[in-house]
mmCIF file of C-alpha atoms and ligand atoms in Angstrom:
data_model
loop_
_atom_site.group_PDB
_atom_site.id
_atom_site.type_symbol
_atom_site.label_atom_id
_atom_site.label_comp_id
_atom_site.label_asym_id
_atom_site.label_seq_id
_atom_site.Cartn_x
_atom_site.Cartn_y
_atom_site.Cartn_z
ATOM 1 C CA MET A 1 -16.971 -97.921 -213.732
ATOM 2 C CA ASN A 2 -14.194 -98.650 -217.157
ATOM 3 C CA ALA A 3 -11.861 -100.974 -216.813
ATOM 4 C CA ALA A 4 -8.154 -99.733 -218.038
ATOM 5 C CA PRO A 5 -7.838 -100.475 -221.915
ATOM 6 C CA GLN A 6 -5.228 -103.382 -221.436
ATOM 7 C CA SER A 7 -2.662 -105.019 -224.525
ATOM 8 C CA ARG A 8 -2.944 -108.480 -225.295
ATOM 9 C CA PHE A 9 0.091 -109.318 -227.399
ATOM 10 C CA ALA A 10 1.770 -112.218 -228.634
ATOM 11 C CA ILE A 11 5.240 -112.959 -229.488
ATOM 12 C CA ARG A 12 5.871 -115.079 -232.692
ATOM 13 C CA LYS A 13 8.914 -115.047 -235.003
ATOM 14 C CA PHE A 14 9.236 -112.952 -237.789
ATOM 15 C CA GLU A 15 8.578 -113.835 -241.078
ATOM 16 C CA ILE A 16 9.295 -112.474 -244.856
ATOM 17 C CA ALA A 17 5.518 -112.042 -245.131
ATOM 18 C CA ASP A 18 6.026 -110.205 -242.308
ATOM 19 C CA ILE A 19 7.741 -107.599 -243.656
ATOM 20 C CA ALA A 20 5.343 -105.284 -245.843
ATOM 21 C CA ASP A 21 3.515 -104.045 -242.213
ATOM 22 C CA ALA A 22 7.006 -104.001 -241.150
ATOM 23 C CA LEU A 23 7.632 -100.849 -243.361
ATOM 24 C CA LYS A 24 4.282 -99.061 -242.264
ATOM 25 C CA ILE A 25 5.526 -98.740 -239.125
ATOM 26 C CA GLU A 26 9.578 -98.319 -239.685
ATOM 27 C CA HIS A 27 8.099 -94.727 -241.598
ATOM 28 C CA GLN A 28 6.113 -94.102 -238.375
ATOM 29 C CA SER A 29 8.974 -94.866 -236.698
ATOM 30 C CA PHE A 30 12.022 -93.844 -238.071
ATOM 31 C CA PRO A 31 13.899 -90.693 -240.477
ATOM 32 C CA THR A 32 15.620 -93.409 -241.973
ATOM 33 C CA PRO A 33 13.266 -96.180 -242.043
ATOM 34 C CA TRP A 34 15.173 -99.389 -243.416
ATOM 35 C CA SER A 35 13.780 -100.597 -247.058
ATOM 36 C CA SER A 36 12.417 -104.399 -247.567
ATOM 37 C CA ALA A 37 15.528 -105.656 -248.661
ATOM 38 C CA MET A 38 16.969 -105.239 -245.244
ATOM 39 C CA PHE A 39 14.892 -107.027 -243.413
ATOM 40 C CA VAL A 40 15.035 -109.754 -246.194
ATOM 41 C CA LEU A 41 19.082 -109.803 -245.441
ATOM 42 C CA GLU A 42 18.947 -109.837 -241.938
ATOM 43 C CA LEU A 43 15.933 -112.832 -242.084
ATOM 44 C CA SER A 44 18.374 -114.810 -244.303
ATOM 45 C CA LYS A 45 21.130 -115.438 -241.938
ATOM 46 C CA SER A 46 21.611 -118.344 -239.962
ATOM 47 C CA ALA A 47 23.002 -116.757 -237.053
ATOM 48 C CA SER A 48 19.364 -113.757 -236.052
ATOM 49 C CA ILE A 49 16.880 -113.735 -234.338
ATOM 50 C CA CYS A 50 13.770 -111.395 -235.798
ATOM 51 C CA LEU A 51 10.790 -111.687 -233.301
ATOM 52 C CA ALA A 52 7.415 -109.938 -233.966
ATOM 53 C CA ALA A 53 4.758 -108.673 -231.446
ATOM 54 C CA THR A 54 1.036 -109.618 -232.313
ATOM 55 C CA GLU A 55 -2.311 -108.692 -231.729
ATOM 56 C CA ASP A 56 -5.108 -110.259 -233.168
ATOM 57 C CA ASP A 57 -2.599 -111.264 -235.704
ATOM 58 C CA VAL A 58 -2.103 -107.826 -236.920
ATOM 59 C CA LEU A 59 1.273 -106.857 -236.772
ATOM 60 C CA ILE A 60 2.213 -104.492 -233.433
ATOM 61 C CA GLY A 61 6.451 -104.795 -233.288
ATOM 62 C CA TYR A 62 9.717 -106.482 -233.972
ATOM 63 C CA LEU A 63 13.107 -107.224 -232.424
ATOM 64 C CA VAL A 64 16.103 -108.027 -234.814
ATOM 65 C CA ALA A 65 19.193 -109.651 -233.665
ATOM 66 C CA ALA A 66 22.738 -110.839 -234.924
ATOM 67 C CA ARG A 67 25.422 -112.394 -233.706
ATOM 68 C CA TYR A 68 29.243 -111.166 -235.243
ATOM 69 C CA ALA A 69 32.032 -113.817 -233.181
ATOM 70 C CA GLN A 70 29.585 -114.147 -229.255
ATOM 71 C CA VAL A 71 28.413 -110.376 -229.724
ATOM 72 C CA TRP A 72 24.050 -110.363 -230.139
ATOM 73 C CA HIS A 73 23.827 -106.276 -231.568
ATOM 74 C CA VAL A 74 20.211 -105.886 -231.513
ATOM 75 C CA MET A 75 20.059 -104.034 -234.919
ATOM 76 C CA ASN A 76 16.335 -103.097 -234.945
ATOM 77 C CA VAL A 77 13.084 -102.389 -233.102
ATOM 78 C CA SER A 78 9.976 -100.872 -233.360
ATOM 79 C CA VAL A 79 6.802 -100.309 -231.669
ATOM 80 C CA ASP A 80 3.419 -99.848 -233.016
ATOM 81 C CA PRO A 81 3.092 -95.351 -232.543
ATOM 82 C CA ALA A 82 -0.622 -96.724 -231.707
ATOM 83 C CA ASN A 83 0.708 -99.477 -228.756
ATOM 84 C CA ARG A 84 3.356 -98.006 -227.228
ATOM 85 C CA ARG A 85 4.080 -97.946 -223.395
ATOM 86 C CA ALA A 86 2.435 -101.120 -223.410
ATOM 87 C CA GLY A 87 5.382 -102.711 -222.501
ATOM 88 C CA ILE A 88 6.193 -104.500 -226.175
ATOM 89 C CA GLY A 89 9.177 -103.079 -226.977
ATOM 90 C CA SER A 90 10.938 -104.355 -223.625
ATOM 91 C CA SER A 91 8.818 -107.705 -224.101
ATOM 92 C CA LEU A 92 10.382 -108.040 -227.733
ATOM 93 C CA ILE A 93 13.863 -107.582 -225.567
ATOM 94 C CA HIS A 94 13.172 -110.401 -222.768
ATOM 95 C CA GLU A 95 11.870 -112.780 -225.625
ATOM 96 C CA LEU A 96 15.601 -111.992 -227.168
ATOM 97 C CA PHE A 97 17.218 -112.512 -223.524
ATOM 98 C CA ARG A 98 14.630 -116.095 -223.192
ATOM 99 C CA LEU A 99 16.246 -117.652 -226.656
ATOM 100 C CA ALA A 100 19.596 -115.876 -226.235
ATOM 101 C CA ASP A 101 21.245 -116.097 -223.340
ATOM 102 C CA GLY A 102 23.933 -118.472 -221.723
ATOM 103 C CA GLU A 103 26.913 -118.504 -219.899
ATOM 104 C CA ARG A 104 28.946 -115.857 -221.169
ATOM 105 C CA THR A 105 26.285 -113.973 -223.539
ATOM 106 C CA HIS A 106 26.754 -110.074 -224.563
ATOM 107 C CA TYR A 107 24.582 -107.666 -226.190
ATOM 108 C CA THR A 108 25.497 -104.946 -228.009
ATOM 109 C CA LEU A 109 23.610 -101.497 -229.755
ATOM 110 C CA GLU A 110 23.608 -98.333 -230.609
ATOM 111 C CA VAL A 111 20.855 -95.532 -230.088
ATOM 112 C CA ARG A 112 20.847 -92.129 -230.963
ATOM 113 C CA VAL A 113 21.368 -90.035 -228.033
ATOM 114 C CA SER A 114 18.098 -88.092 -228.267
ATOM 115 C CA ASN A 115 16.381 -91.593 -227.827
ATOM 116 C CA VAL A 116 15.433 -90.821 -224.278
ATOM 117 C CA ALA A 117 12.015 -92.989 -225.162
ATOM 118 C CA ALA A 118 14.404 -95.964 -226.614
ATOM 119 C CA ILE A 119 17.650 -95.664 -224.388
ATOM 120 C CA ARG A 120 14.439 -95.618 -220.961
ATOM 121 C CA MET A 121 13.453 -98.629 -222.303
ATOM 122 C CA TYR A 122 17.288 -100.409 -222.656
ATOM 123 C CA GLU A 123 17.910 -99.798 -219.620
ATOM 124 C CA GLN A 124 14.782 -101.030 -218.225
ATOM 125 C CA CYS A 125 15.848 -104.192 -219.830
ATOM 126 C CA GLY A 126 19.395 -103.793 -217.913
ATOM 127 C CA PHE A 127 21.388 -102.511 -220.753
ATOM 128 C CA ARG A 128 24.245 -99.892 -220.117
ATOM 129 C CA SER A 129 25.960 -97.045 -221.792
ATOM 130 C CA ALA A 130 29.550 -97.305 -222.604
ATOM 131 C CA GLY A 131 30.502 -94.744 -224.806
ATOM 132 C CA THR A 132 29.605 -92.518 -227.695
ATOM 133 C CA ARG A 133 29.938 -93.060 -231.802
ATOM 134 C CA PRO A 134 30.384 -89.400 -232.481
ATOM 135 C CA GLY A 135 28.124 -88.312 -234.936
ATOM 136 C CA TYR A 136 27.117 -91.876 -235.888
ATOM 137 C CA TYR A 137 23.710 -91.564 -237.607
ATOM 138 C CA ALA A 138 24.585 -90.401 -240.827
ATOM 139 C CA ASP A 139 21.233 -88.129 -241.472
ATOM 140 C CA ASN A 140 21.784 -85.810 -238.474
ATOM 141 C CA ARG A 141 25.635 -86.568 -237.652
ATOM 142 C CA GLU A 142 23.499 -87.803 -233.932
ATOM 143 C CA ASP A 143 25.893 -89.662 -231.657
ATOM 144 C CA ALA A 144 24.969 -92.607 -231.181
ATOM 145 C CA LEU A 145 24.644 -94.019 -227.319
ATOM 146 C CA ILE A 146 26.720 -96.691 -227.519
ATOM 147 C CA MET A 147 24.377 -99.432 -224.979
ATOM 148 C CA TRP A 148 25.700 -102.934 -223.436
ATOM 149 C CA ARG A 149 24.171 -106.021 -221.647
ATOM 150 C CA SER A 150 26.084 -109.102 -220.940
ATOM 151 C CA THR A 151 25.448 -112.112 -218.574
ATOM 152 C CA ASP A 152 29.056 -112.177 -217.356
ATOM 153 C CA ASP A 153 29.270 -110.437 -214.283
ATOM 154 C CA ASN A 154 33.140 -109.751 -215.627
ATOM 155 C CA PHE A 155 32.525 -108.341 -218.392
ATOM 156 C CA VAL A 156 34.295 -105.268 -219.969
ATOM 157 C CA PRO A 157 32.552 -103.525 -222.873
ATOM 158 C CA PRO A 158 35.246 -103.069 -225.285
ATOM 159 C CA ASN A 159 35.039 -99.293 -225.675
ATOM 160 C CA ALA A 160 33.958 -98.321 -222.175
ATOM 161 C CA THR A 161 34.384 -94.965 -220.997
ATOM 162 C CA ASN A 162 35.346 -96.368 -217.214
ATOM 163 C CA PRO A 163 35.583 -99.995 -217.154
ATOM 164 C CA THR A 164 35.794 -100.404 -213.583
ATOM 165 C CA GLU A 165 32.394 -99.606 -213.307
ATOM 166 C CA TRP A 166 31.933 -102.207 -215.494
ATOM 167 C CA LYS A 167 33.153 -104.941 -213.123
ATOM 168 C CA GLY A 168 30.633 -106.729 -210.881
ATOM 169 C CA HIS A 169 27.854 -105.341 -212.380
ATOM 170 C CA ARG A 170 24.784 -106.388 -214.615
HETATM 171 C C1 COA B 1 11.693 -97.182 -228.210
HETATM 172 C C2 COA B 1 10.030 -98.629 -227.632
HETATM 173 C C3 COA B 1 10.141 -99.729 -229.045
HETATM 174 C C4 COA B 1 10.565 -98.406 -227.322
HETATM 175 O O1 COA B 1 8.680 -100.008 -227.541
HETATM 176 P P1 COA B 1 7.019 -99.834 -225.857
HETATM 177 O O2 COA B 1 6.223 -100.577 -227.064
HETATM 178 O O3 COA B 1 7.026 -98.226 -226.017
HETATM 179 O O4 COA B 1 8.580 -99.812 -224.742
HETATM 180 P P2 COA B 1 7.608 -100.411 -223.560
HETATM 181 O O5 COA B 1 6.330 -100.066 -222.998
HETATM 182 O O6 COA B 1 8.132 -101.935 -223.077
HETATM 183 O O7 COA B 1 8.127 -99.780 -222.299
HETATM 184 C C5 COA B 1 9.249 -99.866 -221.454
HETATM 185 C C6 COA B 1 10.113 -99.425 -220.114
HETATM 186 O O8 COA B 1 11.041 -97.826 -221.267
HETATM 187 C C7 COA B 1 10.310 -96.630 -221.076
HETATM 188 N N1 COA B 1 9.480 -95.688 -222.216
HETATM 189 C C8 COA B 1 9.087 -95.977 -222.554
HETATM 190 N N2 COA B 1 8.436 -95.214 -224.453
HETATM 191 C C9 COA B 1 9.105 -93.987 -223.053
HETATM 192 C C10 COA B 1 8.656 -92.614 -223.554
HETATM 193 N N3 COA B 1 7.827 -92.734 -224.781
HETATM 194 N N4 COA B 1 9.220 -91.738 -222.570
HETATM 195 C C11 COA B 1 10.593 -92.582 -221.475
HETATM 196 N N5 COA B 1 9.786 -93.359 -221.227
HETATM 197 C C12 COA B 1 10.112 -94.610 -221.677
HETATM 198 C C13 COA B 1 9.692 -96.801 -219.333
HETATM 199 O O9 COA B 1 11.176 -96.978 -218.294
HETATM 200 C C14 COA B 1 8.733 -97.799 -219.807
HETATM 201 O O10 COA B 1 8.477 -98.911 -218.300
HETATM 202 P P3 COA B 1 7.335 -98.337 -217.964
HETATM 203 O O11 COA B 1 5.975 -97.598 -219.270
HETATM 204 O O12 COA B 1 6.516 -98.372 -216.231
HETATM 205 O O13 COA B 1 7.594 -96.834 -217.496
HETATM 206 C C15 COA B 1 9.142 -98.192 -229.256
HETATM 207 O O14 COA B 1 8.683 -96.288 -228.552
HETATM 208 C C16 COA B 1 9.880 -96.932 -230.280
HETATM 209 O O15 COA B 1 9.011 -97.625 -231.597
HETATM 210 N N6 COA B 1 10.639 -96.177 -230.710
HETATM 211 C C17 COA B 1 10.707 -95.499 -232.366
HETATM 212 C C18 COA B 1 11.515 -97.074 -232.760
HETATM 213 C C19 COA B 1 12.897 -96.728 -232.146
HETATM 214 O O16 COA B 1 13.575 -96.066 -231.973
HETATM 215 N N7 COA B 1 13.475 -97.799 -231.593
HETATM 216 C C20 COA B 1 14.528 -98.229 -230.620
HETATM 217 C C21 COA B 1 15.966 -97.696 -232.030
HETATM 218 S S1 COA B 1 17.822 -97.966 -231.145
#
């Protein structure tokens, strides 16, 4: 009997040296991929968390988050197409939570309304939608879904379309 394939990946800090491999994943993942300069900019910020998922020392996924005031913005999460649906994206997000969660820590992100895979992953990680930004994406004028997660049960996102639905939920 054949054993099911197992993904044995590790998560570590994303380094400048990872950028070249990340760009290959970017180009397979996004219609408007990040440039090298965008990765360098995020890595240079003192209030950023940049994580790499590797298998046998090969980069197979990454996450970039930056903190503005009290809110962590998840700027980029991407997994190599050959390694998707193996828990890597959600593990990167949970590692961000492990590193950044405090008593009142908030996280937000924008995601294309058509990106069902990412929306499901974020929901599974505790994010909830709180409205849209119409025409947010320049390439096709697609709307962005705005999602939030907070460690504070009483937190209500500033742009929540249904503020009362947020109270008491995580
Ligand atoms: C979105 C993305 C990062 C998910 O990474 P991943 O490692 O495949 O995600 P996970 O394996 O951790 O999946 C976690 C959950 O998300 C959901 N999910 C992931 N991919 C899915 C898909 N293709 N269809 C439906 N649900 C999906 C599932 O609920 C999954 O849990 P399950 O496998 O137990 O059912 C990956 O598809 C990707 O890199 N996409 C291109 C880049 C992108 O869109 N990034 C997000 C930009 S905002």
